[in-house]
Amino acid sequence: MTTLDDKILGEKLQYYYSSSEDEESDHEEEENASKTIRDQEALDVELDYSADGSSVNTGPKGVINDWRKYKQLENEQRVEQQKEMERLIKKLSMTCKSHMEEEADRQKQKELQDKIAGK
């Protein structure tokens, strides 16, 4: 007869030994091996510490520091985007002609064609 604890926790199979049980346990170990994480380093949690020795993301000070870093990175990205935009504007303005320049070129082409046709 089993006790209530054995029913709740399950039977204690380590007290019994059977030759057929040994074969099944090898198969069960292979199945369990694929389901469990063997690498303990993956389970270890590393905490980052700031220069003053306090943990980085805890409490109001950590939140304020994170917000400051976020704003600083946001400003740096904005400045970088502005520089990139200015660089593109300069590059494209040098390679593109304005509408007036195109009209002047067309006028010159007409004059050259008239001179060639007039000879």
PDB file of N, CA and C in Angstrom, residues 5-79:
ATOM      1  N   ASP A   5       1.911  10.677   0.293  1.00  0.00           N
ATOM      2  CA  ASP A   5       3.074  11.355  -0.277  1.00  0.00           C
ATOM      3  C   ASP A   5       3.566  10.660  -1.536  1.00  0.00           C
ATOM      4  N   ASP A   6       3.606   9.326  -1.505  1.00  0.00           N
ATOM      5  CA  ASP A   6       4.041   8.586  -2.678  1.00  0.00           C
ATOM      6  C   ASP A   6       3.088   8.792  -3.846  1.00  0.00           C
ATOM      7  N   LYS A   7       1.806   8.881  -3.564  1.00  0.00           N
ATOM      8  CA  LYS A   7       0.839   9.111  -4.626  1.00  0.00           C
ATOM      9  C   LYS A   7       1.016  10.500  -5.229  1.00  0.00           C
ATOM     10  N   ILE A   8       1.262  11.500  -4.404  1.00  0.00           N
ATOM     11  CA  ILE A   8       1.416  12.867  -4.877  1.00  0.00           C
ATOM     12  C   ILE A   8       2.744  13.039  -5.603  1.00  0.00           C
ATOM     13  N   LEU A   9       3.813  12.555  -4.973  1.00  0.00           N
ATOM     14  CA  LEU A   9       5.141  12.737  -5.554  1.00  0.00           C
ATOM     15  C   LEU A   9       5.492  11.670  -6.580  1.00  0.00           C
ATOM     16  N   GLY A  10       4.733  10.619  -6.625  1.00  0.00           N
ATOM     17  CA  GLY A  10       5.015   9.520  -7.522  1.00  0.00           C
ATOM     18  C   GLY A  10       5.739   8.427  -6.769  1.00  0.00           C
ATOM     19  N   GLU A  11       5.711   7.225  -7.324  1.00  0.00           N
ATOM     20  CA  GLU A  11       6.381   6.118  -6.657  1.00  0.00           C
ATOM     21  C   GLU A  11       7.876   6.287  -6.738  1.00  0.00           C
ATOM     22  N   LYS A  12       8.562   5.801  -5.726  1.00  0.00           N
ATOM     23  CA  LYS A  12      10.018   5.868  -5.700  1.00  0.00           C
ATOM     24  C   LYS A  12      10.557   4.632  -6.405  1.00  0.00           C
ATOM     25  N   LEU A  13      10.905   4.813  -7.669  1.00  0.00           N
ATOM     26  CA  LEU A  13      11.322   3.687  -8.490  1.00  0.00           C
ATOM     27  C   LEU A  13      12.773   3.298  -8.252  1.00  0.00           C
ATOM     28  N   GLN A  14      13.542   4.134  -7.592  1.00  0.00           N
ATOM     29  CA  GLN A  14      14.952   3.793  -7.389  1.00  0.00           C
ATOM     30  C   GLN A  14      15.135   2.625  -6.421  1.00  0.00           C
ATOM     31  N   TYR A  15      14.104   2.262  -5.668  1.00  0.00           N
ATOM     32  CA  TYR A  15      14.224   1.135  -4.749  1.00  0.00           C
ATOM     33  C   TYR A  15      14.073  -0.200  -5.462  1.00  0.00           C
ATOM     34  N   TYR A  16      13.537  -0.180  -6.673  1.00  0.00           N
ATOM     35  CA  TYR A  16      13.291  -1.413  -7.409  1.00  0.00           C
ATOM     36  C   TYR A  16      14.235  -1.496  -8.588  1.00  0.00           C
ATOM     37  N   TYR A  17      14.674  -2.713  -8.930  1.00  0.00           N
ATOM     38  CA  TYR A  17      15.578  -2.893 -10.058  1.00  0.00           C
ATOM     39  C   TYR A  17      15.069  -4.034 -10.913  1.00  0.00           C
ATOM     40  N   SER A  18      15.061  -3.796 -12.205  1.00  0.00           N
ATOM     41  CA  SER A  18      14.633  -4.831 -13.128  1.00  0.00           C
ATOM     42  C   SER A  18      15.514  -4.726 -14.366  1.00  0.00           C
ATOM     43  N   SER A  19      15.815  -5.846 -15.016  1.00  0.00           N
ATOM     44  CA  SER A  19      16.668  -5.818 -16.198  1.00  0.00           C
ATOM     45  C   SER A  19      15.977  -5.099 -17.343  1.00  0.00           C
ATOM     46  N   SER A  20      14.699  -5.226 -17.494  1.00  0.00           N
ATOM     47  CA  SER A  20      13.976  -4.522 -18.553  1.00  0.00           C
ATOM     48  C   SER A  20      13.912  -3.018 -18.253  1.00  0.00           C
ATOM     49  N   GLU A  21      13.936  -2.672 -16.987  1.00  0.00           N
ATOM     50  CA  GLU A  21      13.906  -1.280 -16.592  1.00  0.00           C
ATOM     51  C   GLU A  21      15.198  -0.572 -16.994  1.00  0.00           C
ATOM     52  N   ASP A  22      16.325  -1.287 -16.993  1.00  0.00           N
ATOM     53  CA  ASP A  22      17.608  -0.716 -17.366  1.00  0.00           C
ATOM     54  C   ASP A  22      17.611  -0.311 -18.832  1.00  0.00           C
ATOM     55  N   GLU A  23      17.046  -1.105 -19.698  1.00  0.00           N
ATOM     56  CA  GLU A  23      16.987  -0.778 -21.116  1.00  0.00           C
ATOM     57  C   GLU A  23      16.099   0.431 -21.364  1.00  0.00           C
ATOM     58  N   GLU A  24      15.011   0.504 -20.664  1.00  0.00           N
ATOM     59  CA  GLU A  24      14.106   1.631 -20.824  1.00  0.00           C
ATOM     60  C   GLU A  24      14.728   2.918 -20.288  1.00  0.00           C
ATOM     61  N   SER A  25      15.504   2.825 -19.233  1.00  0.00           N
ATOM     62  CA  SER A  25      16.094   4.026 -18.652  1.00  0.00           C
ATOM     63  C   SER A  25      17.125   4.631 -19.587  1.00  0.00           C
ATOM     64  N   ASP A  26      17.854   3.795 -20.349  1.00  0.00           N
ATOM     65  CA  ASP A  26      18.805   4.333 -21.332  1.00  0.00           C
ATOM     66  C   ASP A  26      18.062   5.129 -22.398  1.00  0.00           C
ATOM     67  N   HIS A  27      16.962   4.593 -22.842  1.00  0.00           N
ATOM     68  CA  HIS A  27      16.158   5.273 -23.856  1.00  0.00           C
ATOM     69  C   HIS A  27      15.566   6.564 -23.294  1.00  0.00           C
ATOM     70  N   GLU A  28      15.118   6.526 -22.049  1.00  0.00           N
ATOM     71  CA  GLU A  28      14.567   7.713 -21.411  1.00  0.00           C
ATOM     72  C   GLU A  28      15.630   8.787 -21.213  1.00  0.00           C
ATOM     73  N   GLU A  29      16.856   8.378 -20.896  1.00  0.00           N
ATOM     74  CA  GLU A  29      17.936   9.347 -20.714  1.00  0.00           C
ATOM     75  C   GLU A  29      18.232  10.078 -22.016  1.00  0.00           C
ATOM     76  N   GLU A  30      18.178   9.370 -23.149  1.00  0.00           N
ATOM     77  CA  GLU A  30      18.410  10.010 -24.432  1.00  0.00           C
ATOM     78  C   GLU A  30      17.305  11.024 -24.735  1.00  0.00           C
ATOM     79  N   GLU A  31      16.074  10.678 -24.405  1.00  0.00           N
ATOM     80  CA  GLU A  31      14.978  11.613 -24.624  1.00  0.00           C
ATOM     81  C   GLU A  31      15.105  12.826 -23.715  1.00  0.00           C
ATOM     82  N   ASN A  32      15.446  12.604 -22.460  1.00  0.00           N
ATOM     83  CA  ASN A  32      15.589  13.697 -21.511  1.00  0.00           C
ATOM     84  C   ASN A  32      16.792  14.569 -21.834  1.00  0.00           C
ATOM     85  N   ALA A  33      17.822  13.992 -22.432  1.00  0.00           N
ATOM     86  CA  ALA A  33      19.024  14.757 -22.759  1.00  0.00           C
ATOM     87  C   ALA A  33      18.709  15.832 -23.787  1.00  0.00           C
ATOM     88  N   SER A  34      17.825  15.534 -24.720  1.00  0.00           N
ATOM     89  CA  SER A  34      17.490  16.528 -25.733  1.00  0.00           C
ATOM     90  C   SER A  34      16.600  17.629 -25.168  1.00  0.00           C
ATOM     91  N   LYS A  35      15.941  17.380 -24.067  1.00  0.00           N
ATOM     92  CA  LYS A  35      15.027  18.360 -23.498  1.00  0.00           C
ATOM     93  C   LYS A  35      15.690  19.259 -22.458  1.00  0.00           C
ATOM     94  N   THR A  36      16.798  18.843 -21.890  1.00  0.00           N
ATOM     95  CA  THR A  36      17.421  19.624 -20.837  1.00  0.00           C
ATOM     96  C   THR A  36      18.633  20.365 -21.370  1.00  0.00           C
ATOM     97  N   ILE A  37      18.969  21.431 -20.702  1.00  0.00           N
ATOM     98  CA  ILE A  37      20.147  22.216 -21.054  1.00  0.00           C
ATOM     99  C   ILE A  37      21.308  21.703 -20.225  1.00  0.00           C
ATOM    100  N   ARG A  38      22.325  21.234 -20.900  1.00  0.00           N
ATOM    101  CA  ARG A  38      23.482  20.687 -20.197  1.00  0.00           C
ATOM    102  C   ARG A  38      24.502  21.769 -19.855  1.00  0.00           C
ATOM    103  N   ASP A  39      24.478  22.872 -20.577  1.00  0.00           N
ATOM    104  CA  ASP A  39      25.472  23.915 -20.390  1.00  0.00           C
ATOM    105  C   ASP A  39      25.044  24.840 -19.255  1.00  0.00           C
ATOM    106  N   GLN A  40      25.760  24.828 -18.166  1.00  0.00           N
ATOM    107  CA  GLN A  40      25.412  25.671 -17.027  1.00  0.00           C
ATOM    108  C   GLN A  40      25.698  27.137 -17.305  1.00  0.00           C
ATOM    109  N   GLU A  41      26.630  27.417 -18.232  1.00  0.00           N
ATOM    110  CA  GLU A  41      26.935  28.812 -18.533  1.00  0.00           C
ATOM    111  C   GLU A  41      25.731  29.530 -19.128  1.00  0.00           C
ATOM    112  N   ALA A  42      24.889  28.802 -19.824  1.00  0.00           N
ATOM    113  CA  ALA A  42      23.687  29.405 -20.396  1.00  0.00           C
ATOM    114  C   ALA A  42      22.703  29.797 -19.301  1.00  0.00           C
ATOM    115  N   LEU A  43      22.753  29.111 -18.187  1.00  0.00           N
ATOM    116  CA  LEU A  43      21.831  29.397 -17.098  1.00  0.00           C
ATOM    117  C   LEU A  43      22.342  30.497 -16.167  1.00  0.00           C
ATOM    118  N   ASP A  44      23.644  30.729 -16.170  1.00  0.00           N
ATOM    119  CA  ASP A  44      24.215  31.746 -15.299  1.00  0.00           C
ATOM    120  C   ASP A  44      23.821  33.128 -15.792  1.00  0.00           C
ATOM    121  N   VAL A  45      23.364  33.966 -14.895  1.00  0.00           N
ATOM    122  CA  VAL A  45      22.972  35.321 -15.233  1.00  0.00           C
ATOM    123  C   VAL A  45      24.089  36.255 -14.797  1.00  0.00           C
ATOM    124  N   GLU A  46      24.552  37.057 -15.747  1.00  0.00           N
ATOM    125  CA  GLU A  46      25.616  38.007 -15.418  1.00  0.00           C
ATOM    126  C   GLU A  46      25.001  39.385 -15.223  1.00  0.00           C
ATOM    127  N   LEU A  47      25.379  40.039 -14.156  1.00  0.00           N
ATOM    128  CA  LEU A  47      24.923  41.391 -13.898  1.00  0.00           C
ATOM    129  C   LEU A  47      26.011  42.358 -14.315  1.00  0.00           C
ATOM    130  N   ASP A  48      25.613  43.400 -15.035  1.00  0.00           N
ATOM    131  CA  ASP A  48      26.558  44.441 -15.399  1.00  0.00           C
ATOM    132  C   ASP A  48      26.569  45.484 -14.292  1.00  0.00           C
ATOM    133  N   TYR A  49      27.759  45.938 -13.972  1.00  0.00           N
ATOM    134  CA  TYR A  49      27.888  46.948 -12.940  1.00  0.00           C
ATOM    135  C   TYR A  49      28.456  48.208 -13.549  1.00  0.00           C
ATOM    136  N   SER A  50      27.967  49.332 -13.087  1.00  0.00           N
ATOM    137  CA  SER A  50      28.462  50.601 -13.587  1.00  0.00           C
ATOM    138  C   SER A  50      29.750  50.973 -12.861  1.00  0.00           C
ATOM    139  N   ALA A  51      30.313  52.121 -13.212  1.00  0.00           N
ATOM    140  CA  ALA A  51      31.591  52.551 -12.657  1.00  0.00           C
ATOM    141  C   ALA A  51      31.506  52.801 -11.141  1.00  0.00           C
ATOM    142  N   ASP A  52      30.349  53.213 -10.659  1.00  0.00           N
ATOM    143  CA  ASP A  52      30.232  53.486  -9.228  1.00  0.00           C
ATOM    144  C   ASP A  52      29.948  52.227  -8.414  1.00  0.00           C
ATOM    145  N   GLY A  53      29.852  51.065  -9.065  1.00  0.00           N
ATOM    146  CA  GLY A  53      29.701  49.805  -8.360  1.00  0.00           C
ATOM    147  C   GLY A  53      28.271  49.350  -8.164  1.00  0.00           C
ATOM    148  N   SER A  54      27.323  50.188  -8.542  1.00  0.00           N
ATOM    149  CA  SER A  54      25.927  49.783  -8.388  1.00  0.00           C
ATOM    150  C   SER A  54      25.489  49.017  -9.631  1.00  0.00           C
ATOM    151  N   SER A  55      24.467  48.240  -9.471  1.00  0.00           N
ATOM    152  CA  SER A  55      23.929  47.491 -10.593  1.00  0.00           C
ATOM    153  C   SER A  55      23.311  48.465 -11.590  1.00  0.00           C
ATOM    154  N   VAL A  56      23.373  48.145 -12.868  1.00  0.00           N
ATOM    155  CA  VAL A  56      23.022  49.095 -13.913  1.00  0.00           C
ATOM    156  C   VAL A  56      21.529  49.407 -13.970  1.00  0.00           C
ATOM    157  N   ASN A  57      20.688  48.420 -14.047  1.00  0.00           N
ATOM    158  CA  ASN A  57      19.279  48.668 -14.344  1.00  0.00           C
ATOM    159  C   ASN A  57      18.367  48.509 -13.130  1.00  0.00           C
ATOM    160  N   THR A  58      18.793  48.975 -11.982  1.00  0.00           N
ATOM    161  CA  THR A  58      17.933  48.839 -10.814  1.00  0.00           C
ATOM    162  C   THR A  58      17.631  50.198 -10.233  1.00  0.00           C
ATOM    163  N   GLY A  59      16.413  50.400  -9.869  1.00  0.00           N
ATOM    164  CA  GLY A  59      16.013  51.611  -9.157  1.00  0.00           C
ATOM    165  C   GLY A  59      15.949  52.834 -10.037  1.00  0.00           C
ATOM    166  N   PRO A  60      15.575  53.958  -9.427  1.00  0.00           N
ATOM    167  CA  PRO A  60      15.408  55.207 -10.180  1.00  0.00           C
ATOM    168  C   PRO A  60      16.712  55.726 -10.772  1.00  0.00           C
ATOM    169  N   LYS A  61      17.829  55.543 -10.068  1.00  0.00           N
ATOM    170  CA  LYS A  61      19.104  56.034 -10.598  1.00  0.00           C
ATOM    171  C   LYS A  61      19.481  55.278 -11.871  1.00  0.00           C
ATOM    172  N   GLY A  62      19.256  53.993 -11.862  1.00  0.00           N
ATOM    173  CA  GLY A  62      19.551  53.205 -13.056  1.00  0.00           C
ATOM    174  C   GLY A  62      18.660  53.586 -14.220  1.00  0.00           C
ATOM    175  N   VAL A  63      17.405  53.863 -13.931  1.00  0.00           N
ATOM    176  CA  VAL A  63      16.467  54.265 -14.973  1.00  0.00           C
ATOM    177  C   VAL A  63      16.872  55.620 -15.545  1.00  0.00           C
ATOM    178  N   ILE A  64      17.247  56.540 -14.680  1.00  0.00           N
ATOM    179  CA  ILE A  64      17.671  57.866 -15.141  1.00  0.00           C
ATOM    180  C   ILE A  64      18.935  57.747 -15.992  1.00  0.00           C
ATOM    181  N   ASN A  65      19.882  56.922 -15.547  1.00  0.00           N
ATOM    182  CA  ASN A  65      21.105  56.743 -16.331  1.00  0.00           C
ATOM    183  C   ASN A  65      20.806  56.107 -17.689  1.00  0.00           C
ATOM    184  N   ASP A  66      19.922  55.130 -17.694  1.00  0.00           N
ATOM    185  CA  ASP A  66      19.529  54.511 -18.958  1.00  0.00           C
ATOM    186  C   ASP A  66      18.856  55.524 -19.873  1.00  0.00           C
ATOM    187  N   TRP A  67      18.007  56.377 -19.316  1.00  0.00           N
ATOM    188  CA  TRP A  67      17.325  57.387 -20.110  1.00  0.00           C
ATOM    189  C   TRP A  67      18.332  58.373 -20.703  1.00  0.00           C
ATOM    190  N   ARG A  68      19.313  58.764 -19.906  1.00  0.00           N
ATOM    191  CA  ARG A  68      20.349  59.681 -20.394  1.00  0.00           C
ATOM    192  C   ARG A  68      21.147  59.044 -21.535  1.00  0.00           C
ATOM    193  N   LYS A  69      21.503  57.784 -21.367  1.00  0.00           N
ATOM    194  CA  LYS A  69      22.228  57.080 -22.437  1.00  0.00           C
ATOM    195  C   LYS A  69      21.378  56.982 -23.692  1.00  0.00           C
ATOM    196  N   TYR A  70      20.095  56.698 -23.512  1.00  0.00           N
ATOM    197  CA  TYR A  70      19.183  56.607 -24.651  1.00  0.00           C
ATOM    198  C   TYR A  70      19.110  57.943 -25.391  1.00  0.00           C
ATOM    199  N   LYS A  71      18.944  59.032 -24.641  1.00  0.00           N
ATOM    200  CA  LYS A  71      18.853  60.356 -25.258  1.00  0.00           C
ATOM    201  C   LYS A  71      20.163  60.717 -25.963  1.00  0.00           C
ATOM    202  N   GLN A  72      21.291  60.356 -25.356  1.00  0.00           N
ATOM    203  CA  GLN A  72      22.580  60.632 -25.971  1.00  0.00           C
ATOM    204  C   GLN A  72      22.713  59.871 -27.292  1.00  0.00           C
ATOM    205  N   LEU A  73      22.350  58.601 -27.289  1.00  0.00           N
ATOM    206  CA  LEU A  73      22.403  57.810 -28.523  1.00  0.00           C
ATOM    207  C   LEU A  73      21.422  58.348 -29.565  1.00  0.00           C
ATOM    208  N   GLU A  74      20.268  58.775 -29.107  1.00  0.00           N
ATOM    209  CA  GLU A  74      19.272  59.334 -30.017  1.00  0.00           C
ATOM    210  C   GLU A  74      19.809  60.599 -30.681  1.00  0.00           C
ATOM    211  N   ASN A  75      20.456  61.471 -29.898  1.00  0.00           N
ATOM    212  CA  ASN A  75      21.043  62.698 -30.447  1.00  0.00           C
ATOM    213  C   ASN A  75      22.163  62.381 -31.425  1.00  0.00           C
ATOM    214  N   GLU A  76      23.007  61.403 -31.088  1.00  0.00           N
ATOM    215  CA  GLU A  76      24.095  61.029 -31.980  1.00  0.00           C
ATOM    216  C   GLU A  76      23.540  60.488 -33.296  1.00  0.00           C
ATOM    217  N   GLN A  77      22.493  59.699 -33.223  1.00  0.00           N
ATOM    218  CA  GLN A  77      21.885  59.167 -34.452  1.00  0.00           C
ATOM    219  C   GLN A  77      21.270  60.286 -35.283  1.00  0.00           C
ATOM    220  N   ARG A  78      20.633  61.240 -34.637  1.00  0.00           N
ATOM    221  CA  ARG A  78      20.038  62.362 -35.356  1.00  0.00           C
ATOM    222  C   ARG A  78      21.111  63.187 -36.057  1.00  0.00           C
ATOM    223  N   VAL A  79      22.216  63.464 -35.369  1.00  0.00           N
ATOM    224  CA  VAL A  79      23.315  64.215 -35.967  1.00  0.00           C
ATOM    225  C   VAL A  79      23.894  63.438 -37.152  1.00  0.00           C
TER     226      VAL A  79
END
